[in-house]
CSV table of C-alpha atoms in Angstrom, one decimal:
chain,number,residue,atom,x,y,z
K,987,MET,CA,125.1,85.3,58.5
K,988,VAL,CA,121.8,87.2,58.2
K,989,GLU,CA,120.5,88.5,54.8
K,990,THR,CA,117.3,90.0,53.5
K,991,ASN,CA,116.5,88.9,50.0
K,992,PRO,CA,114.5,90.9,47.5
K,993,ASN,CA,111.3,89.2,48.5
K,994,GLU,CA,111.6,90.4,52.1
K,995,ILE,CA,112.4,87.0,53.5
K,996,VAL,CA,115.0,87.1,56.2
K,997,VAL,CA,117.6,84.5,55.5
K,998,VAL,CA,120.0,83.1,58.2
K,999,LYS,CA,122.5,80.8,56.6
K,1000,SER,CA,123.8,77.7,58.2
K,1001,GLU,CA,127.5,78.1,59.0
K,1002,ASN,CA,128.3,74.4,58.2
K,1003,SER,CA,126.5,72.1,55.8
K,1004,LYS,CA,125.9,68.5,56.8
K,1005,ILE,CA,125.5,67.3,53.2
K,1006,ASN,CA,128.9,65.6,53.1
K,1007,THR,CA,127.8,63.3,55.9
K,1008,VAL,CA,124.8,61.9,53.9
K,1009,ASP,CA,124.9,58.7,51.9
K,1010,PHE,CA,122.5,59.5,49.1
K,1011,ASP,CA,122.6,56.0,47.7
K,1012,ASN,CA,121.1,54.5,50.9
K,1013,LEU,CA,118.5,57.0,52.1
K,1014,VAL,CA,115.8,56.0,54.6
K,1015,PHE,CA,112.6,58.0,53.7
K,1016,GLY,CA,112.1,61.0,55.9
K,1017,ARG,CA,115.1,60.6,58.2
K,1018,VAL,CA,117.6,63.0,56.8
K,1019,PHE,CA,116.9,66.7,56.5
K,1020,THR,CA,118.6,69.6,54.6
K,1021,ASP,CA,120.5,72.5,56.2
K,1022,HIS,CA,117.6,75.0,56.2
K,1023,MET,CA,113.9,75.5,56.9
K,1024,PHE,CA,111.3,78.1,56.2
K,1025,VAL,CA,109.4,79.5,59.1
K,1026,CYS,CA,106.5,82.0,59.3
K,1027,ASP,CA,104.3,82.9,62.3
K,1028,PHE,CA,100.7,84.0,62.6
K,1029,GLU,CA,100.3,86.6,65.3
K,1030,ASN,CA,97.9,89.5,65.9
K,1031,GLY,CA,95.6,88.3,63.1
K,1032,LYS,CA,98.2,88.0,60.3
K,1033,TRP,CA,101.0,86.0,58.9
K,1034,GLN,CA,104.3,87.9,59.3
K,1035,ASP,CA,108.1,87.8,59.5
K,1036,PRO,CA,108.8,85.0,57.0
K,1037,LYS,CA,112.4,83.7,57.3
K,1038,ILE,CA,114.7,80.9,56.4
K,1039,THR,CA,116.9,79.6,59.2
K,1040,PRO,CA,119.2,76.7,59.8
K,1041,TYR,CA,117.3,73.5,60.4
K,1042,GLN,CA,117.1,73.2,64.2
K,1043,PRO,CA,115.0,72.2,67.2
K,1044,MET,CA,112.2,74.6,68.3
K,1045,THR,CA,110.8,75.4,71.7
K,1046,PHE,CA,107.1,75.5,72.5
K,1047,GLU,CA,105.2,75.7,75.8
K,1048,PRO,CA,103.6,72.4,77.0
K,1049,SER,CA,100.3,74.1,76.7
K,1050,ALA,CA,100.6,74.8,73.0
K,1051,ARG,CA,97.3,73.9,71.5
K,1052,VAL,CA,98.7,71.6,68.9
K,1053,PHE,CA,99.7,69.1,71.6
K,1054,HIS,CA,96.1,69.0,73.0
K,1055,TYR,CA,93.7,69.5,70.2
K,1056,GLY,CA,95.7,68.5,67.1
K,1057,GLN,CA,95.4,71.6,65.1
K,1058,ALA,CA,98.0,70.5,62.5
K,1059,VAL,CA,97.9,70.0,58.7
K,1060,PHE,CA,100.6,69.3,56.2
K,1061,GLU,CA,101.4,68.7,52.5
K,1062,GLY,CA,103.7,66.4,50.6
K,1063,MET,CA,105.6,67.7,47.5
K,1064,LYS,CA,108.8,66.9,45.6
K,1065,ALA,CA,111.4,68.9,43.8
K,1066,TYR,CA,113.4,67.3,40.9
K,1067,LYS,CA,116.6,68.3,39.0
K,1068,ASP,CA,117.3,67.6,35.4
K,1069,ASP,CA,120.7,66.8,33.9
K,1070,ASP,CA,121.2,70.5,33.2
K,1071,GLY,CA,120.8,71.4,36.8
K,1072,LYS,CA,117.4,73.0,36.5
K,1073,ILE,CA,115.0,72.5,39.5
K,1074,PHE,CA,111.3,71.7,38.9
K,1075,LEU,CA,108.2,71.3,41.1
K,1076,PHE,CA,105.3,69.2,40.0
K,1077,ARG,CA,101.9,71.0,40.0
K,1078,PRO,CA,102.7,73.0,43.2
K,1079,LYS,CA,99.6,75.2,43.0
K,1080,GLN,CA,97.6,72.1,43.7
K,1081,ASN,CA,99.5,71.5,47.0
K,1082,TYR,CA,99.2,75.2,47.9
K,1083,ASP,CA,95.4,75.1,47.4
K,1084,ARG,CA,95.0,71.8,49.2
K,1085,ILE,CA,96.9,72.8,52.4
K,1086,ASN,CA,94.7,75.9,52.7
K,1087,LYS,CA,91.6,73.7,52.2
K,1088,SER,CA,92.9,71.4,54.9
K,1089,ALA,CA,93.7,74.4,57.1
K,1090,SER,CA,90.2,75.9,56.7
K,1091,ARG,CA,88.6,72.6,57.8
K,1092,LEU,CA,90.6,72.7,61.0
K,1093,ALA,CA,89.9,76.5,61.7
K,1094,ILE,CA,93.5,77.4,60.8
K,1095,PRO,CA,94.0,80.7,58.9
K,1096,GLU,CA,95.0,80.3,55.3
K,1097,PHE,CA,98.6,81.0,54.3
K,1098,PRO,CA,99.4,83.7,51.7
K,1099,GLU,CA,100.3,82.5,48.3
K,1100,ASN,CA,103.2,84.9,47.8
K,1101,TYR,CA,104.8,83.8,51.1
K,1102,PHE,CA,104.3,80.2,50.2
K,1103,PHE,CA,106.0,80.3,46.7
K,1104,LYS,CA,108.7,82.9,47.6
K,1105,GLY,CA,109.6,81.0,50.7
K,1106,LEU,CA,109.6,77.6,49.0
K,1107,GLU,CA,111.6,78.7,45.9
K,1108,THR,CA,114.1,80.6,48.0
K,1109,LEU,CA,114.6,77.5,50.2
K,1110,LEU,CA,115.0,75.2,47.2
K,1111,LYS,CA,117.6,77.4,45.5
K,1112,MET,CA,119.5,77.4,48.8
K,1113,GLU,CA,119.3,73.6,49.0
K,1114,SER,CA,120.0,73.0,45.3
K,1115,ASP,CA,122.9,70.6,46.1
K,1116,TRP,CA,120.6,68.4,48.0
K,1117,ILE,CA,118.5,67.8,44.9
K,1118,LYS,CA,120.2,65.0,42.9
K,1119,PRO,CA,119.5,64.5,39.2
K,1120,GLY,CA,118.4,61.2,37.8
K,1121,LEU,CA,115.2,59.2,37.8
K,1122,GLY,CA,114.4,58.0,41.3
K,1123,ASN,CA,116.0,60.9,43.0
K,1124,SER,CA,114.0,63.8,44.5
K,1125,LEU,CA,113.8,66.2,47.4
K,1126,TYR,CA,110.7,65.6,49.4
K,1127,ILE,CA,109.2,68.8,50.7
K,1128,ARG,CA,107.0,69.0,53.8
K,1129,PRO,CA,105.0,72.2,54.3
K,1130,PHE,CA,103.0,72.1,57.6
K,1131,VAL,CA,101.3,74.4,60.1
K,1132,ILE,CA,100.7,73.9,63.8
K,1133,ALA,CA,98.8,75.8,66.5
K,1134,THR,CA,101.3,77.3,68.9
K,1135,GLU,CA,99.2,79.4,71.3
K,1136,PRO,CA,99.9,78.4,74.9
K,1137,ALA,CA,96.3,77.7,76.1
K,1138,ILE,CA,94.3,74.6,76.7
K,1139,SER,CA,90.7,75.8,76.4
K,1140,ALA,CA,89.0,73.8,73.7
K,1141,SER,CA,88.9,76.4,70.9
K,1142,PRO,CA,91.0,77.4,67.9
K,1143,ALA,CA,94.4,78.9,68.6
K,1144,ALA,CA,95.2,82.6,68.1
K,1145,THR,CA,98.8,81.9,67.0
K,1146,TYR,CA,100.3,79.4,64.5
K,1147,ARG,CA,103.6,78.5,62.8
K,1148,PHE,CA,103.9,77.6,59.2
K,1149,MET,CA,107.0,75.7,58.2
K,1150,ILE,CA,108.7,74.0,55.2
K,1151,ILE,CA,111.3,71.3,55.8
K,1152,CYS,CA,113.0,69.2,53.1
K,1153,SER,CA,114.4,65.6,53.0
K,1154,PRO,CA,116.3,63.9,50.1
K,1155,ALA,CA,114.4,60.9,48.9
K,1156,LYS,CA,114.3,57.8,46.8
K,1157,ALA,CA,111.4,55.4,46.4
K,1158,TYR,CA,109.0,55.1,49.4
K,1159,TYR,CA,108.4,51.5,48.6
K,1160,ASN,CA,111.2,49.6,46.9
K,1161,LYS,CA,109.0,46.5,46.1
K,1162,PRO,CA,105.4,45.6,45.4
K,1163,VAL,CA,103.2,45.9,48.5
K,1164,ARG,CA,100.8,43.5,50.1
K,1165,VAL,CA,97.6,45.0,51.4
K,1166,LEU,CA,94.7,44.1,53.7
K,1167,PHE,CA,91.1,45.3,52.9
K,1168,ALA,CA,89.7,46.9,56.0
K,1169,GLU,CA,86.7,45.1,57.6
K,1170,LYS,CA,86.4,46.8,61.0
K,1171,PHE,CA,88.5,50.0,61.3
K,1172,SER,CA,87.8,53.2,59.3
K,1173,ARG,CA,90.1,55.9,58.1
K,1174,SER,CA,87.3,58.6,58.0
K,1175,ALA,CA,83.6,59.1,57.9
K,1176,ASP,CA,81.1,61.4,56.1
K,1177,GLY,CA,81.3,64.9,57.3
K,1178,GLY,CA,84.8,64.4,58.8
K,1179,VAL,CA,88.2,65.4,57.8
K,1180,GLY,CA,89.2,62.6,55.5
K,1181,PHE,CA,89.7,64.9,52.5
K,1182,ALA,CA,92.2,67.1,54.5
K,1183,LYS,CA,95.8,66.3,55.2
K,1184,ALA,CA,95.2,66.6,58.9
K,1185,ALA,CA,97.9,65.1,61.1
K,1186,GLY,CA,95.4,63.1,63.2
K,1187,ASN,CA,94.2,61.2,60.1
K,1188,TYR,CA,97.5,59.5,59.9
K,1189,ALA,CA,98.0,58.9,63.6
K,1190,ALA,CA,94.6,57.1,63.7
K,1191,GLN,CA,95.8,54.7,61.0
K,1192,PHE,CA,98.9,53.6,62.8
K,1193,TYR,CA,97.2,51.0,65.1
K,1194,PRO,CA,95.2,49.1,62.5
K,1195,THR,CA,98.1,49.3,60.1
K,1196,GLY,CA,100.3,47.9,62.7
K,1197,LEU,CA,97.9,44.9,63.1
K,1198,ALA,CA,98.0,44.4,59.4
K,1199,GLN,CA,101.8,44.5,59.4
K,1200,LYS,CA,101.9,41.8,62.0
K,1201,LYS,CA,100.0,39.6,59.6
K,1202,GLY,CA,102.6,40.2,56.9
K,1203,PHE,CA,100.9,43.1,55.0
K,1204,ASP,CA,102.4,46.5,54.2
K,1205,GLN,CA,99.3,48.7,54.1
K,1206,ILE,CA,95.5,48.8,54.5
K,1207,ILE,CA,93.1,49.7,51.8
K,1208,TRP,CA,90.3,51.4,53.7
K,1209,THR,CA,86.7,50.8,53.2
K,1210,ASP,CA,83.7,53.1,53.7
K,1211,ALA,CA,82.9,53.6,57.4
K,1212,SER,CA,79.2,52.9,57.0
K,1213,THR,CA,79.2,49.4,55.4
K,1214,HIS,CA,82.8,48.4,54.8
K,1215,LYS,CA,81.6,47.3,51.3
K,1216,TYR,CA,83.4,49.9,49.2
K,1217,LEU,CA,87.1,50.4,48.7
K,1218,GLU,CA,88.4,54.0,49.1
K,1219,GLU,CA,92.1,54.7,49.6
K,1220,ALA,CA,95.2,53.2,51.1
K,1221,GLY,CA,97.1,54.6,54.1
K,1222,THR,CA,99.7,56.6,52.0
K,1223,MET,CA,98.2,56.7,48.6
K,1224,ASN,CA,95.1,56.7,46.4
K,1225,ILE,CA,94.3,53.3,44.9
K,1226,PHE,CA,93.6,52.1,41.4
K,1227,PHE,CA,92.2,48.8,40.1
K,1228,ARG,CA,92.6,47.3,36.6
K,1229,ILE,CA,89.9,44.8,35.6
K,1230,GLY,CA,90.6,43.6,32.1
K,1231,ASP,CA,91.9,46.7,30.3
K,1232,LYS,CA,89.7,49.1,32.3
K,1233,LEU,CA,91.2,51.3,35.0
K,1234,ILE,CA,88.9,52.1,38.0
K,1235,THR,CA,89.3,54.3,41.0
K,1236,ALA,CA,86.9,55.6,43.7
K,1237,PRO,CA,85.6,59.2,43.4
K,1238,THR,CA,86.9,61.7,45.9
K,1239,SER,CA,84.6,62.8,48.7
K,1240,ASP,CA,84.9,64.3,52.2
K,1241,ARG,CA,86.4,60.9,53.1
K,1242,ILE,CA,89.0,60.6,50.5
K,1243,LEU,CA,92.1,62.8,49.8
K,1244,ASP,CA,92.1,64.5,46.4
K,1245,GLY,CA,95.6,63.3,45.5
K,1246,VAL,CA,97.7,65.3,43.0
K,1247,THR,CA,99.2,62.1,41.6
K,1248,ARG,CA,95.7,60.5,41.4
K,1249,LYS,CA,94.3,63.3,39.2
K,1250,SER,CA,97.5,63.2,37.2
K,1251,VAL,CA,97.1,59.5,36.5
K,1252,LEU,CA,93.6,60.0,35.4
K,1253,GLN,CA,94.7,62.7,32.9
K,1254,LEU,CA,97.5,60.5,31.7
K,1255,ALA,CA,95.0,57.6,31.2
K,1256,GLU,CA,93.0,59.9,28.9
K,1257,ASP,CA,96.1,61.0,27.1
K,1258,LEU,CA,97.2,57.4,26.5
K,1259,GLY,CA,93.8,56.2,25.4
K,1260,ILE,CA,93.3,54.0,28.4
K,1261,ASP,CA,89.6,53.3,29.3
K,1262,TYR,CA,88.9,54.4,32.9
K,1263,GLU,CA,86.0,54.9,35.3
K,1264,VAL,CA,85.7,57.0,38.4
K,1265,ARG,CA,83.0,55.3,40.5
K,1266,PRO,CA,82.4,53.4,43.7
K,1267,VAL,CA,84.4,50.1,43.8
K,1268,SER,CA,83.1,47.3,45.9
K,1269,VAL,CA,85.1,44.7,47.8
K,1270,LYS,CA,82.9,42.0,46.1
K,1271,GLU,CA,83.7,43.3,42.6
K,1272,ILE,CA,87.4,43.1,43.2
K,1273,LYS,CA,87.2,39.7,44.8
K,1274,ASP,CA,85.0,38.4,42.0
K,1275,ALA,CA,87.4,39.8,39.4
K,1276,ALA,CA,90.4,38.2,41.2
K,1277,GLU,CA,88.6,34.8,41.3
K,1278,ALA,CA,87.7,35.0,37.6
K,1279,GLY,CA,91.2,36.0,36.7
K,1280,ASN,CA,90.1,39.4,35.4
K,1281,LEU,CA,91.9,41.5,38.1
K,1282,LYS,CA,95.1,42.4,36.3
K,1283,GLU,CA,96.5,45.1,38.6
K,1284,ILE,CA,96.1,47.1,41.8
K,1285,PHE,CA,98.4,50.0,42.4
K,1286,GLY,CA,98.7,53.0,44.6
K,1287,ALA,CA,99.4,56.6,43.6
K,1288,GLY,CA,100.9,59.3,45.8
K,1289,THR,CA,103.6,61.9,46.0
K,1290,ALA,CA,105.9,59.8,48.2
K,1291,ALA,CA,104.8,56.5,46.8
K,1292,VAL,CA,104.7,57.7,43.2
K,1293,ILE,CA,103.2,54.5,41.6
K,1294,SER,CA,103.4,51.4,43.8
K,1295,PRO,CA,102.1,48.1,42.5
K,1296,VAL,CA,100.2,45.8,44.9
K,1297,SER,CA,101.2,42.1,44.7
K,1298,ALA,CA,98.5,40.6,46.9
K,1299,PHE,CA,95.4,41.4,49.0
K,1300,GLU,CA,93.5,39.8,51.8
K,1301,HIS,CA,89.8,40.1,52.8
K,1302,ALA,CA,87.9,37.9,55.3
K,1303,ASP,CA,90.8,35.5,55.4
K,1304,ASP,CA,90.7,35.1,51.6
K,1305,VAL,CA,94.2,35.8,50.1
K,1306,PHE,CA,94.6,36.7,46.4
K,1307,GLU,CA,98.0,36.9,44.7
K,1308,ILE,CA,98.1,39.3,41.7
K,1309,PRO,CA,100.3,38.0,38.9
K,1310,GLN,CA,102.8,40.5,37.6
K,1311,GLN,CA,101.8,42.0,34.2
K,1312,GLU,CA,104.5,42.1,31.5
K,1313,ASN,CA,103.2,45.5,30.2
K,1314,SER,CA,101.5,46.9,33.3
K,1315,TYR,CA,99.6,50.1,33.6
K,1316,ALA,CA,101.5,50.8,36.8
K,1317,SER,CA,104.9,50.8,35.0
K,1318,LEU,CA,103.5,52.8,32.1
K,1319,PHE,CA,102.1,55.5,34.4
K,1320,LYS,CA,105.3,55.6,36.5
K,1321,LYS,CA,107.5,56.0,33.5
K,1322,THR,CA,105.3,58.7,31.9
K,1323,LEU,CA,104.9,60.6,35.2
K,1324,THR,CA,108.5,60.6,36.3
K,1325,HIS,CA,109.7,61.5,32.8
K,1326,ILE,CA,107.5,64.6,33.0
K,1327,GLN,CA,108.7,65.4,36.5
K,1328,HIS,CA,112.4,65.1,35.6
K,1329,ASN,CA,112.1,67.2,32.3
K,1330,LEU,CA,112.7,64.1,30.1
K,1331,SER,CA,109.6,64.4,28.1
K,1332,GLU,CA,106.9,66.8,26.8
K,1333,ASP,CA,104.8,68.5,29.4
K,1334,LYS,CA,101.6,69.1,27.4
K,1335,HIS,CA,99.6,70.1,30.5
K,1336,SER,CA,102.2,72.6,31.9
K,1337,TRP,CA,102.6,70.6,35.1
K,1338,ARG,CA,106.3,71.4,35.6
K,1339,HIS,CA,107.1,74.5,37.5
K,1340,GLU,CA,110.7,75.6,37.1
K,1341,VAL,CA,112.3,77.2,40.1
K,1342,LYS,CA,114.4,80.1,38.7
């Protein structure tokens, strides 16, 4: 069934929904996808023909540039539903701005704001039944763009495809994580693409993260590429440290992703009267604090991870267990953040965006 909605987005509805085959109580992150997807192509110098179609495989030529030169960027967002059935996004303009910032760094044309929001909101209204109410439930949203031109000369593509797919989600991590401080491998370097959500950033992490997992760790906290003396971010989240009652996190740079959850945590810290500093954080400082008993918490912050406590870290064969805090900052931030996202508390900064 083909329709054209008032926003000039062609909609092709799926004949049969697969929602009744999904066990929403036992979801594996990023493995189940909703019935529809948003698609828009860049051809002849402009983005055109936005449409929503049934979720389905796509066909590309083997010479499509994305396969050879990695011109691909993405975003991570979530939609939430309150007990009245209203759908909310959390600071979506931040994600829109960031995907275009990422795209520009990889010589990909920026995507129009009206297409982004009209396409996203139309898709979410169609997939409303996939968004379950209740804390811990959400619909993970993956906007992304890839180079589709069939040519293998080493230059930017002339054609691209922008897409949005959705996946029902629960917690990314269901228990505190154990992390390894990087000593050899690097996530990014000065002047590189660390600040961008470029697909290759994540592919390059898989090998060293796999080595860490073989040692019994879940993630790596990356250190600066020049000296490996300063802690920067983890593989799927920005990272925070609590020494005494002070919260500390590294400043963003061209090596570190400017996380939406990260900046929200900093604003919440200010709202809650929690002392915090944004400054370089050295490995030595954290190890010294752990040895002295002053390191109270480490936790990660990200769209998929939300707030994820760290239970232990290792560096140079030194392992430090982090005792669980009775009234942790991590639990306070998670509760405050998720209550805003699910329309359960005041939204003093107007972070919620209702999909109407």
